[in-house]
Short mmCIF file of C-alpha atoms and ligand atoms in Angstrom, two decimals:
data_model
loop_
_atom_site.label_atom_id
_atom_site.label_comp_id
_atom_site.label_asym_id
_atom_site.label_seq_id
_atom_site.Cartn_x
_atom_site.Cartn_y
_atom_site.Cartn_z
CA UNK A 1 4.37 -7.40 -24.09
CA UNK A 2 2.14 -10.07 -24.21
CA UNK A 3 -1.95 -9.28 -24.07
CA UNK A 4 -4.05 -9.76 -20.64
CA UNK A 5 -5.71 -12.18 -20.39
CA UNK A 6 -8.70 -10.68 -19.02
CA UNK A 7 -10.37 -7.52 -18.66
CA UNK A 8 -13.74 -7.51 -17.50
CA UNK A 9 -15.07 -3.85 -17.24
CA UNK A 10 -17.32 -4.29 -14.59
CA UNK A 11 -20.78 -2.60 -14.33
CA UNK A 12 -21.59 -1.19 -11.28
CA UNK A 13 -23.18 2.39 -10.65
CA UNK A 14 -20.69 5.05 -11.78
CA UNK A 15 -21.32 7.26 -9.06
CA UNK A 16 -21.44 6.73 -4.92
CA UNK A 17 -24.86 7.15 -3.75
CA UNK A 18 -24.84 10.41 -2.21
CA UNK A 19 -25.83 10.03 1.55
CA UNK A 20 -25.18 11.77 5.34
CA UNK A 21 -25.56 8.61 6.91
CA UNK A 22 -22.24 7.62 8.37
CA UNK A 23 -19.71 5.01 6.54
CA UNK A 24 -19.09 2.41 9.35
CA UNK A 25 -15.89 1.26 6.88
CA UNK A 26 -12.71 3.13 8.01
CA UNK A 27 -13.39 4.17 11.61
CA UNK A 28 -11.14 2.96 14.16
CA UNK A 29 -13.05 1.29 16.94
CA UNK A 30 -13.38 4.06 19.42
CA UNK A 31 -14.79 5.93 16.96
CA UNK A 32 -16.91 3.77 15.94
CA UNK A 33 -18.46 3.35 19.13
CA UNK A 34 -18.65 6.76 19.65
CA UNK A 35 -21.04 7.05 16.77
CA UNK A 36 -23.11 3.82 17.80
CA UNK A 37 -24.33 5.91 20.56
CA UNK A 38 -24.91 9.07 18.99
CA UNK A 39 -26.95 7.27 17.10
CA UNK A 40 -28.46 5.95 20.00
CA UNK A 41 -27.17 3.02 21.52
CA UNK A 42 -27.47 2.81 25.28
CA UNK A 43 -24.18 3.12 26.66
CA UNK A 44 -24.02 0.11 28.73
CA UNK A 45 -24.82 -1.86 25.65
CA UNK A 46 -22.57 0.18 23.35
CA UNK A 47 -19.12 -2.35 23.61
CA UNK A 48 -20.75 -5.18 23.29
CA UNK A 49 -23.02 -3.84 20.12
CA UNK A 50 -19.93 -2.72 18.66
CA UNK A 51 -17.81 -6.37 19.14
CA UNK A 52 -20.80 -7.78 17.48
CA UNK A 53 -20.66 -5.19 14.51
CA UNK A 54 -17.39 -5.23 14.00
CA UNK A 55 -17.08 -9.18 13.66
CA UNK A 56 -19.85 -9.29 11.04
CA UNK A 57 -18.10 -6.18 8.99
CA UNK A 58 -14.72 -7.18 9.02
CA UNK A 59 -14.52 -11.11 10.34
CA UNK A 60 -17.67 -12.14 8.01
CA UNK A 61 -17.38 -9.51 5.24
CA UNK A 62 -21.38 -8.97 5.52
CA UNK A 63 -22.64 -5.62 4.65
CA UNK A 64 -26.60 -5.89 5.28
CA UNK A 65 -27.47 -4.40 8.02
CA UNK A 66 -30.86 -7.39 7.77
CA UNK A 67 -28.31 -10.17 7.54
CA UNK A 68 -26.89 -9.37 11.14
CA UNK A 69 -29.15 -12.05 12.60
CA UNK A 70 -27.69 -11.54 16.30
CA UNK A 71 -28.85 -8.17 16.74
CA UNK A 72 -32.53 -7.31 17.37
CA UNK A 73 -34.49 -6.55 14.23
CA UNK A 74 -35.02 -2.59 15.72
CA UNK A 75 -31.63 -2.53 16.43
CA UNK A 76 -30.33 -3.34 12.95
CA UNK A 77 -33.41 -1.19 11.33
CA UNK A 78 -31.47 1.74 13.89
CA UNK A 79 -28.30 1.26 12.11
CA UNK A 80 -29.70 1.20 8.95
CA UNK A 81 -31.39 4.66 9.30
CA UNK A 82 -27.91 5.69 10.46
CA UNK A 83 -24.87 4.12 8.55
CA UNK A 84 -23.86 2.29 5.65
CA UNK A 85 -20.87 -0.08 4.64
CA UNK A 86 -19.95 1.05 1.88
CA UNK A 87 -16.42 0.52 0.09
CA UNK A 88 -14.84 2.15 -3.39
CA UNK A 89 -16.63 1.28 -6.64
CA UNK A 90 -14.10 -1.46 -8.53
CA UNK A 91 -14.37 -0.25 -12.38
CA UNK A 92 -12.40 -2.50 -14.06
CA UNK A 93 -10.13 -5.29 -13.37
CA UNK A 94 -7.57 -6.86 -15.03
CA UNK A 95 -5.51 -10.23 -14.68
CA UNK A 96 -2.07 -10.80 -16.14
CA UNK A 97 -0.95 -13.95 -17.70
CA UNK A 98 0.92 -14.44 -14.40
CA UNK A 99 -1.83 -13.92 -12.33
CA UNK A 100 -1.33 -10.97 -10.76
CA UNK A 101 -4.46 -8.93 -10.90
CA UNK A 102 -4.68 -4.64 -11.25
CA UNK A 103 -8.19 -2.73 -9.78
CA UNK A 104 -9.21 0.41 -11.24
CA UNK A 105 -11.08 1.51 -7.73
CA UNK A 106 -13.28 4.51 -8.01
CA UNK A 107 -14.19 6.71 -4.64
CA UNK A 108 -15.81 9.73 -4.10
CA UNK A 109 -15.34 12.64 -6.49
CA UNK A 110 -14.62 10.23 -9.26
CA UNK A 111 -11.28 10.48 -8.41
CA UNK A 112 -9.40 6.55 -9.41
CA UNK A 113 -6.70 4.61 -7.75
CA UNK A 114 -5.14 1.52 -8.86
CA UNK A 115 -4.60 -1.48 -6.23
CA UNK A 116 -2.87 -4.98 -7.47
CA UNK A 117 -3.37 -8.30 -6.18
CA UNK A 118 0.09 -10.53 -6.77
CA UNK A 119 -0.09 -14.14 -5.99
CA UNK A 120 3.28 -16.33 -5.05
CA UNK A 121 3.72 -19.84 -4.02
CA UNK A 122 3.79 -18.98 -0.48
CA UNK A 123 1.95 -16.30 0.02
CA UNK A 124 -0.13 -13.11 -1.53
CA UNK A 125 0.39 -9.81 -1.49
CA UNK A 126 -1.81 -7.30 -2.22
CA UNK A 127 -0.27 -4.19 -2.88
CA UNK A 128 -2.59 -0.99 -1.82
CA UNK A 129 -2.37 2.94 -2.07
CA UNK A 130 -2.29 6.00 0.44
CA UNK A 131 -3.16 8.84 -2.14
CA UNK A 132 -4.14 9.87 -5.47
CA UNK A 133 -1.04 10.21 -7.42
CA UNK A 134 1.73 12.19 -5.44
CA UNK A 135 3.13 15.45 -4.24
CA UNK A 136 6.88 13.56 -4.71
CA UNK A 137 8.15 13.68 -8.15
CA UNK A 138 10.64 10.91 -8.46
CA UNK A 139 12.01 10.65 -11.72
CA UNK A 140 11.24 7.08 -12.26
CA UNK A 141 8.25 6.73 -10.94
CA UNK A 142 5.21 6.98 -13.14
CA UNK A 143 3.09 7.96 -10.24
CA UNK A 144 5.36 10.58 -9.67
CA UNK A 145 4.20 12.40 -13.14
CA UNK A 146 0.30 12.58 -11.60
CA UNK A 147 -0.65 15.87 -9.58
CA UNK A 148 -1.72 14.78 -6.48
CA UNK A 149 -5.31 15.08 -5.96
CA UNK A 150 -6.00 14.22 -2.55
CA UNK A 151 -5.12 11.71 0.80
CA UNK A 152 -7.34 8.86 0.91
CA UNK A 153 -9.70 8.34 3.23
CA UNK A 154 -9.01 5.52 5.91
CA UNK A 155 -12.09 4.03 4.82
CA UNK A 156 -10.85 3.81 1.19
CA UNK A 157 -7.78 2.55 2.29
CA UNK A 158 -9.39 -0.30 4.09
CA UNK A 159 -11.96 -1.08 1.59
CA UNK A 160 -8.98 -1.89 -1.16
CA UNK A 161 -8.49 -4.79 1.18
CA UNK A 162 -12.13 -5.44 1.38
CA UNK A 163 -13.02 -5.15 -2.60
CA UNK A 164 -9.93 -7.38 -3.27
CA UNK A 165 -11.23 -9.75 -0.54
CA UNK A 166 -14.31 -9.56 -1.90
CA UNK A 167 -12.88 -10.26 -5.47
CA UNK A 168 -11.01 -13.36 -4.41
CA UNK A 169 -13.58 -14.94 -2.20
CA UNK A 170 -12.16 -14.44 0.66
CA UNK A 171 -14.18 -14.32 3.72
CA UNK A 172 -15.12 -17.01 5.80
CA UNK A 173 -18.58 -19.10 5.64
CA UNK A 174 -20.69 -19.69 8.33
CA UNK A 175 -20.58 -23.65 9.69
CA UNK A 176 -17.68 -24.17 7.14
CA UNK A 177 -14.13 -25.62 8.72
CA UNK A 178 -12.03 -22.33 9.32
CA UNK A 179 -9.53 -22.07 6.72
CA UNK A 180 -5.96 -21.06 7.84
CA UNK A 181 -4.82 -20.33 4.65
CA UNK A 182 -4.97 -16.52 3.65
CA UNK A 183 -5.02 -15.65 -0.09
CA UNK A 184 -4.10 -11.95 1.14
CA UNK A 185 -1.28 -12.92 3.66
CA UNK A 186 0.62 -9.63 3.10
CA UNK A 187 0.30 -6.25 2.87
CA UNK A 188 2.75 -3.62 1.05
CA UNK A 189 1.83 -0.01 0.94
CA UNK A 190 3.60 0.40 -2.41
CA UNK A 191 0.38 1.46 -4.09
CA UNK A 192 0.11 5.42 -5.45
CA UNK A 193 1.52 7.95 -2.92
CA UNK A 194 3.73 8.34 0.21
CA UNK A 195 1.89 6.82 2.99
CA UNK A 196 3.92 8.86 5.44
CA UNK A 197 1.97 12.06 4.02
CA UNK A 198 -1.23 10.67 4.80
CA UNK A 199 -0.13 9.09 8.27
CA UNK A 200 -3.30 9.18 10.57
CA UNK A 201 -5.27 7.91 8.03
CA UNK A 202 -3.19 5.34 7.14
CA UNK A 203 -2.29 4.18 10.70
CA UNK A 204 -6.17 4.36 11.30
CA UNK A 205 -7.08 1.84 8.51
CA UNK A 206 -4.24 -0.36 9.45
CA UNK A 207 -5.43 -0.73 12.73
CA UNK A 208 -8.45 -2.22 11.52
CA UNK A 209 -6.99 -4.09 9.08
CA UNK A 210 -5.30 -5.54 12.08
CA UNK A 211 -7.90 -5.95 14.63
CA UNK A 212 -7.95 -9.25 15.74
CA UNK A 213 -11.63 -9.63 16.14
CA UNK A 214 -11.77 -8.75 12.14
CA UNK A 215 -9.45 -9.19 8.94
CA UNK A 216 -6.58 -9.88 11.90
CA UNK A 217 -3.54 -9.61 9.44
CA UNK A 218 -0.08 -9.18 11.70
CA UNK A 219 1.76 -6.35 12.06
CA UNK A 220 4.77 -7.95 10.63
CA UNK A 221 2.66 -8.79 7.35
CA UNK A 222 2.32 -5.09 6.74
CA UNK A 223 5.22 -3.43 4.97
CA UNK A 224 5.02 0.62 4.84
CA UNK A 225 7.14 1.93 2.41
CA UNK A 226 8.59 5.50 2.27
CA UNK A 227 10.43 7.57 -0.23
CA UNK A 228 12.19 8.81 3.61
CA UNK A 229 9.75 11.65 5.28
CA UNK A 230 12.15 11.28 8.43
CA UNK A 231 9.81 13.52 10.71
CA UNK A 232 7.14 10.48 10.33
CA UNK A 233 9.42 7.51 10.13
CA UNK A 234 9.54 6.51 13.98
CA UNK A 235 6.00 6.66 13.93
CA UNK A 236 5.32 3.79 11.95
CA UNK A 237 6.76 1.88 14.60
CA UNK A 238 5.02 3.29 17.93
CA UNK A 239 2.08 3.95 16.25
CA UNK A 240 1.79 1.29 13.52
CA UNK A 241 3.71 -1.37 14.77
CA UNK A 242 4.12 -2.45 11.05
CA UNK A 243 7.50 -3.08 8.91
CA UNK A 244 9.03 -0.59 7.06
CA UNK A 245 10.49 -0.27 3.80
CA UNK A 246 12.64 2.82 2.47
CA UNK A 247 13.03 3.65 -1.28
CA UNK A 248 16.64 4.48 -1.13
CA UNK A 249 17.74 4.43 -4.64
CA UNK A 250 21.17 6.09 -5.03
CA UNK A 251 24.36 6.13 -2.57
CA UNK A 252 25.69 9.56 -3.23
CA UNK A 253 23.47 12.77 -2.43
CA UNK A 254 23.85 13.84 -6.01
CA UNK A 255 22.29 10.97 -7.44
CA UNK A 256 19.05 10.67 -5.19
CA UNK A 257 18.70 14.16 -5.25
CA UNK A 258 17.66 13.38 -8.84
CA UNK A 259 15.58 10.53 -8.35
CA UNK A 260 14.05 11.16 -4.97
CA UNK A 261 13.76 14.70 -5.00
CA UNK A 262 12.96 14.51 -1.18
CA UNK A 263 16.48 13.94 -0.44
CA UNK A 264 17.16 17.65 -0.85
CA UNK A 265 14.92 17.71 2.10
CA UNK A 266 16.38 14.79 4.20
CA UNK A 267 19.67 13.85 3.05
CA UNK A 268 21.30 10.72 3.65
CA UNK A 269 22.57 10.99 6.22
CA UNK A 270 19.64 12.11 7.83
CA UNK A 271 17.76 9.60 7.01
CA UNK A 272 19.87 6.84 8.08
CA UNK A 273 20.17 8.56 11.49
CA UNK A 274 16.60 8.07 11.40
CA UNK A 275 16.97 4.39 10.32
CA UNK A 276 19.31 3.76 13.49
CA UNK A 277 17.03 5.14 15.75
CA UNK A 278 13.93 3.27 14.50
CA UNK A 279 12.22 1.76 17.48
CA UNK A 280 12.02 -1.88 17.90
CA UNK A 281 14.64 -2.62 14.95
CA UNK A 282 16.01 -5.92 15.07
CA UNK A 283 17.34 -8.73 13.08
CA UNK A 284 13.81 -9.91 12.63
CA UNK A 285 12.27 -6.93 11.91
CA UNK A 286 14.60 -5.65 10.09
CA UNK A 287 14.20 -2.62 7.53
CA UNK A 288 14.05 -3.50 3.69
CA UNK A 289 16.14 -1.14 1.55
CA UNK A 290 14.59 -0.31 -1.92
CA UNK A 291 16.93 0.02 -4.52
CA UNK A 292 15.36 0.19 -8.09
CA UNK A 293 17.86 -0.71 -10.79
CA UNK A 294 18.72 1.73 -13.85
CA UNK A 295 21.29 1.56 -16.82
CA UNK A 296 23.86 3.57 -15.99
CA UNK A 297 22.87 5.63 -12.91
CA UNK A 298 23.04 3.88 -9.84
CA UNK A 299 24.34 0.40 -10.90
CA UNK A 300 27.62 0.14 -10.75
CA UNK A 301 30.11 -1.77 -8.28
CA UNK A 302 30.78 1.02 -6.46
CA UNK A 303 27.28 2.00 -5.55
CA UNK A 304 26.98 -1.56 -4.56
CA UNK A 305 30.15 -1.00 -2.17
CA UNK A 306 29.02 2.06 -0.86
CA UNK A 307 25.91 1.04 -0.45
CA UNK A 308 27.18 -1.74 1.86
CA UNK A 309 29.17 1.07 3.49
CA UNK A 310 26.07 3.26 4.48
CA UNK A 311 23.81 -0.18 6.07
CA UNK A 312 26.53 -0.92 8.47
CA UNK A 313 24.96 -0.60 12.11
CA UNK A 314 21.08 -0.61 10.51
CA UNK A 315 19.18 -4.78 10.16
CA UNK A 316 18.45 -4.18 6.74
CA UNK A 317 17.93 -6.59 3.75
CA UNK A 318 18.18 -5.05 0.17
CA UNK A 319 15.44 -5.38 -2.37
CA UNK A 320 16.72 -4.89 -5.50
CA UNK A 321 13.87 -3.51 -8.31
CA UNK A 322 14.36 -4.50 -11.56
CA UNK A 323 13.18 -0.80 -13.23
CA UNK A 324 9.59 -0.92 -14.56
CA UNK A 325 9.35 1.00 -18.03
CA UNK A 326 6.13 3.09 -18.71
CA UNK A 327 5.50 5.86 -21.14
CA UNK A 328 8.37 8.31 -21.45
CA UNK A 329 10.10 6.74 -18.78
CA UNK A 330 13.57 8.29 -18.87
CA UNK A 331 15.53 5.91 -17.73
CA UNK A 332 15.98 1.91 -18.58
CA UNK A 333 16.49 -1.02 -16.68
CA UNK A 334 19.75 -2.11 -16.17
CA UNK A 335 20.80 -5.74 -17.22
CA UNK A 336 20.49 -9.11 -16.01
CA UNK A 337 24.27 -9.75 -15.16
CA UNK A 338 24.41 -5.99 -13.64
CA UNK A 339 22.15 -6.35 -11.34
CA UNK A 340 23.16 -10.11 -10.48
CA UNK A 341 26.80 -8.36 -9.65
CA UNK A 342 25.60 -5.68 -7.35
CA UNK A 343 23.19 -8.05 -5.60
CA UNK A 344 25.77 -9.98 -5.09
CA UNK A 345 28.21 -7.66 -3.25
CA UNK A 346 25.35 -6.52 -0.97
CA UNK A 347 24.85 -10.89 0.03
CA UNK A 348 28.57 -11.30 0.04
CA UNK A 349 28.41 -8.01 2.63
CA UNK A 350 25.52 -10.09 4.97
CA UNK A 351 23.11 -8.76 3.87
CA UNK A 352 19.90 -10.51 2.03
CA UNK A 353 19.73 -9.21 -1.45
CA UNK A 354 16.93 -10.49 -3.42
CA UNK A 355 15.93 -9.37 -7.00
CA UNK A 356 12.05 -8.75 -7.39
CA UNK A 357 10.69 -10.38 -9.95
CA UNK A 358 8.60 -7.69 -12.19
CA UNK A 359 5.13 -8.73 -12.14
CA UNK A 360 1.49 -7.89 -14.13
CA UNK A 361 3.83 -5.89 -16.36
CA UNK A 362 1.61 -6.64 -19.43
CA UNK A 363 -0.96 -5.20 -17.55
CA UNK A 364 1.11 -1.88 -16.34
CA UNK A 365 0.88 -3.61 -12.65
CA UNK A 366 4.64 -3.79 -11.75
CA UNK A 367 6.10 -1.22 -8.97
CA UNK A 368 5.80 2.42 -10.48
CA UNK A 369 3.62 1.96 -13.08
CA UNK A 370 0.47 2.85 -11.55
CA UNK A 371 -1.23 6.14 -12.22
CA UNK A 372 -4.50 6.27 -13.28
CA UNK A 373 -5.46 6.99 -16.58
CA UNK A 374 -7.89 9.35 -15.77
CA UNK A 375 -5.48 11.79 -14.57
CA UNK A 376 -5.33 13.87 -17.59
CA UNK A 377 -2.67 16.41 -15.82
CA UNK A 378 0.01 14.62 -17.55
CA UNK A 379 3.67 16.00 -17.67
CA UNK A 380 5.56 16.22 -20.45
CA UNK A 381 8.36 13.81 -21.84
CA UNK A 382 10.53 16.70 -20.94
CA UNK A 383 9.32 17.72 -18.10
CA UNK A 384 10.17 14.76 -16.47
CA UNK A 385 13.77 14.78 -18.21
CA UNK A 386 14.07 18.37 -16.88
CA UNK A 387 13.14 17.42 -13.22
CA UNK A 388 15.64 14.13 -13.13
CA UNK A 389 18.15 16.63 -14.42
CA UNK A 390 19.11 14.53 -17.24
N1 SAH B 1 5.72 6.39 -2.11
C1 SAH B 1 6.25 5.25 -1.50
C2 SAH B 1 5.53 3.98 -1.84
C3 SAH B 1 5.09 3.78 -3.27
S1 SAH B 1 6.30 3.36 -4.45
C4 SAH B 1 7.72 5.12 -1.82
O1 SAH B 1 8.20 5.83 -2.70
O2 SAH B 1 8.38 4.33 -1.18
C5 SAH B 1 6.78 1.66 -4.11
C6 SAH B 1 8.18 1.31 -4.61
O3 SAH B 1 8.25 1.22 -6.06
C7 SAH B 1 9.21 2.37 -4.21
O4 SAH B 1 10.39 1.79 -3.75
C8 SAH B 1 9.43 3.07 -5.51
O5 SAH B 1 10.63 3.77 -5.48
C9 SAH B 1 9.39 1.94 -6.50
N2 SAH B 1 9.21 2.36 -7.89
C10 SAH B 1 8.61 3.48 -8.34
N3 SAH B 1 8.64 3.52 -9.70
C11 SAH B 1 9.27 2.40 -10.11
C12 SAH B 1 9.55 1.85 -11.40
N4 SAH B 1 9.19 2.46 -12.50
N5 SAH B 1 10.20 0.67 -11.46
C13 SAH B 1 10.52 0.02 -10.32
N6 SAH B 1 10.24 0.47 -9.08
C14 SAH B 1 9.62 1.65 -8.96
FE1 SF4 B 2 5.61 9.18 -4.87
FE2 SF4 B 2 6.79 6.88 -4.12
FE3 SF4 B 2 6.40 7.43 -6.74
FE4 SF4 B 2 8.20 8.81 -5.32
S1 SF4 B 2 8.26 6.60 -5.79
S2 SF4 B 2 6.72 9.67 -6.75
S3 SF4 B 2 7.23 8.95 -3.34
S4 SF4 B 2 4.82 7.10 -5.19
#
């Protein structure tokens, strides 16, 4: 592994200023005009106070109340007394040699998430998280070895957007041409944790992050991804509207019981009933299948053939994960021409079948690898060999 080549530890105050004033960052917009008039906007005023608001949180990234020249001077003094825009404290970031870049976020409690920035050719993705570690324990997932420690808030799931926006330089000037292009053009809930466990809040934060009077990202540039909580899945679609990804992993029952212990739960079968019945599936919107590639356990032709076997009937592309290592991992990646083979059954099937590319890996940035190194509540080596039943 080759060295970052950066990492500035930034330094900003280590702790949240402690306040009951109201964080405007986070709440949907009927909630946050329900709090501009407790606070005491006149009612007849309240939608337009809150269009102008929102546009100069979220469309012009501004977050002085005094800078919001097109409100009355009492008016912003009003919201002063009563809110703040506040988002999580960035502690350190780092940026790989390929340019993908990993935030240490702080929020309240001192608790730490990691969110990752990955640039490509035609677009960027940033890649942001639902929880603090997770209550799944996948086997090959180095999240997986963290005790969860709590949901996120939807405010600190929108303000990863808005610290990495923030970071890149993101938001528009005043008087300056508007700039179509979009450094952050994607989305992926692939961060730390199951978004599905942590639905309202995540739904909540999405809608702003889709609002089209603010950041005004499209619903198809969102990709959810679950490990397959099938009581939540159709959700995403009515309530979300955005893609949806599904860490499938393993084509027999026996073998994602290991890695994805919520199969014992929902089975396969169960899950792609759930798949078929997703609403609004179509060819373009159709369902990526996660399949994360390791030596010797789910790599073989077969599983490639079976796999095929199981999509038929679902518009579903297959995303095939070259394993990240970490720490104790128990598992390896499998090799090159493996994985060329099976992805190649899958295209020969129909189906698109592209191979990530692992990236930020010298900066532990690659799918899986995030967990922050604060959580001490490590398991052991084997632990983790005892849970994937190896
Ligand atoms: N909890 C959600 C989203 C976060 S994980 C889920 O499980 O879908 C995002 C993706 O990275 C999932 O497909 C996950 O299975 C995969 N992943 C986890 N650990 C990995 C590793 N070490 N190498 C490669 N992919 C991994
Ligand atoms: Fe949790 Fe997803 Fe990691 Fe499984 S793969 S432990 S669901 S974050």
């Amino acid at each position: 592994m080759t060295a970052p080549i950066t990492q500035d530890v930034l330094t900003l105050p280590r702790k949240l200023p402690e306040t009951d004033k109201t964080n405007i960052v986070g709440l949907t917009r009927d909630a946050l005009r329900e709090a501009l008039v407790a606070a005491g906007t006149p009612e007849r005023q309240a939608k337009m106070r809150l269009g102008q608001l929102w546009q100069w949180v979220y469309h012009w990234g501004v977050r002085d109340f005094a800078a919001m020249t097109n409100l009355a001077k009492d008016y912003r003094a009003l919201l002063a007394d009563h809110f703040t825009i506040d988002l999580p404290e960035v502690v350190t970031r780092q940026i790989s040699a390929d340019g993908t870049r990993k935030y240490l976020v702080r929020i309240a409690g001192g608790h730490e998430v990691e969110v990752v920035y990955i640039p490509e050719t035609d677009r960027g993705t940033l890649c942001i998280s639902s929880q603090v570690g997770c209550t799944l324990t996948c086997s090959f997932c180095h999240t997986g070895t963290q005790k969860l420690v709590r949901n996120l808030t939807a405010g600190e799931i929108v303000g990863q957007v808005m610290l990495a926006r923030d970071d890149l330089g993101e938001w528009p000037v005043q008087g300056a041409p508007k700039d179509e292009t979009r450094l952050i053009s994607n989305i992926v809930l692939m961060g730390m944790g199951e978004p599905l466990y942590n639905f309202e809040n995540v739904r909540d934060a999405m809608k702003v992050v889709m609002d089209n009077e603010g950041i005004a990202l499209g619903r198809r540039r969102i990709t959810l991804s679950t490990s397959g909580v099938v009581p939540e899945i159709a959700r995403t679609a009515t309530e979300i509207g955005c893609l949806l990804a599904v860490s499938f992993h393993a084509t027999t029952d026996e073998v994602r019981d290991q890695l994805v212990p919520i199969n014992k739960r929902w089975n396969i079968a169960t899950l792609l009933e759930a798949l078929k019945a997703y609403p609004g599936l179509s060819n373009s919107e159709r369902i990526t299948f996660e399949y994360v590639m390791l030596d010797g356990v789910n790599d073989t032709k077969e599983d490639a053939y079976r796999l095929v076997e199981l999509l038929k009937g679902i518009p579903a592309k297959v995303n095939l994960i070259p394993f990240n290592e970490w720490p104790g991992a128990p598992y390896k990646r499998s090799s090159g021409n493996r994985i060329h083979a099976f992805a190649d059954i899958i295209y020969n099937a129909g189906y698109a079948s592209p191979i990530r590319t692992p990236r930020g890996e010298d900066i532990m940035a690659a799918c899986g690898q995030l967990k922050s190194a604060t959580e001490r509540a490590r398991k052991s080596k084997a632990q983790i060999a005892a849970e994937a039943g190896l």
